[in-house]
Coordinates of C-alpha atoms in Angstrom, one line a residue:
M70 CA 0.2 -12.6 -25.2
R71 CA 1.2 -15.0 -21.9
V72 CA 3.1 -12.1 -20.6
I73 CA 0.5 -9.1 -21.5
I74 CA -2.1 -12.2 -19.4
A75 CA 0.1 -11.9 -16.6
V76 CA 0.8 -8.6 -16.5
L77 CA -3.1 -7.6 -17.2
S78 CA -3.5 -10.7 -13.6
V79 CA -1.1 -8.4 -11.8
F80 CA -2.9 -5.3 -12.3
M81 CA -6.3 -6.7 -11.8
F82 CA -5.4 -8.1 -8.5
A83 CA -3.6 -4.4 -7.2
Q84 CA -6.6 -3.4 -8.1
A85 CA -8.9 -5.2 -6.0
Q86 CA -6.5 -4.8 -3.4
D87 CA -8.4 -3.0 0.2
M88 CA -5.8 0.3 0.4
V89 CA -6.0 2.3 3.5
N90 CA -4.8 6.1 2.5
L91 CA -1.8 7.0 4.4
S92 CA -2.7 10.3 5.9
S93 CA -5.1 8.9 8.4
I94 CA -2.4 6.8 9.9
K95 CA -1.7 9.0 13.2
D96 CA 0.2 6.4 15.3
K97 CA 4.2 7.6 14.6
E98 CA 5.7 3.7 14.6
M99 CA 3.4 2.1 12.4
V100 CA 4.2 5.1 10.1
K101 CA 8.0 3.8 10.6
C102 CA 7.2 -0.1 10.0
L103 CA 5.2 0.5 7.3
S104 CA 8.1 2.4 5.6
G105 CA 10.4 0.1 6.4
Y106 CA 8.3 -2.5 5.4
I107 CA 7.5 -1.3 2.4
K108 CA 11.4 -0.2 1.3
E109 CA 13.1 -3.6 2.6
N110 CA 10.1 -5.5 0.5
K111 CA 10.7 -2.5 -2.3
T112 CA 7.1 -3.6 -3.2
H113 CA 4.4 -0.4 -4.1
V114 CA 2.3 2.9 -3.1
R115 CA -0.7 3.8 -4.5
M116 CA -1.1 8.0 -5.3
I117 CA -4.2 8.8 -6.3
I118 CA -4.3 12.7 -7.5
D119 CA -8.7 14.0 -7.1
Q120 CA -10.3 16.3 -8.9
N121 CA -9.0 19.8 -7.7
G122 CA -5.7 18.4 -7.2
K123 CA -4.9 17.0 -3.9
K124 CA -2.4 13.7 -3.6
E125 CA -3.4 10.6 -1.4
L126 CA -1.2 8.7 -0.8
Q127 CA -2.4 4.7 0.0
I128 CA -1.2 1.0 0.9
P129 CA -2.1 -2.0 0.6
R130 CA -4.0 -2.9 4.3
E131 CA -2.3 -6.2 4.2
Y132 CA 0.5 -3.9 4.3
V133 CA -0.6 -2.2 7.9
N134 CA -1.8 -5.8 9.2
H135 CA 1.5 -7.1 9.2
C136 CA 2.8 -3.7 11.2
R137 CA 0.5 -4.0 13.2
D138 CA 1.4 -7.8 14.5
T139 CA 4.6 -7.1 14.4
L140 CA 4.7 -3.9 17.2
N141 CA 2.0 -6.0 19.0
R142 CA 4.6 -8.9 19.4

């Protein structure tokens, strides 16, 4: 029972995060940094499929903020 509650709370936290569409990021260095961050930390991204079947990858804004800080150093 505790495991189920823990999984649900993590899922609900993930749903509440502020997300950014990956297609909205045009800076190649930022995309490269995000790719490395996701691969290195084994984190997740979310794929949204709208009613028209268009797929969109979303990443948490905290990843973008991390890479922005890293690139500005």
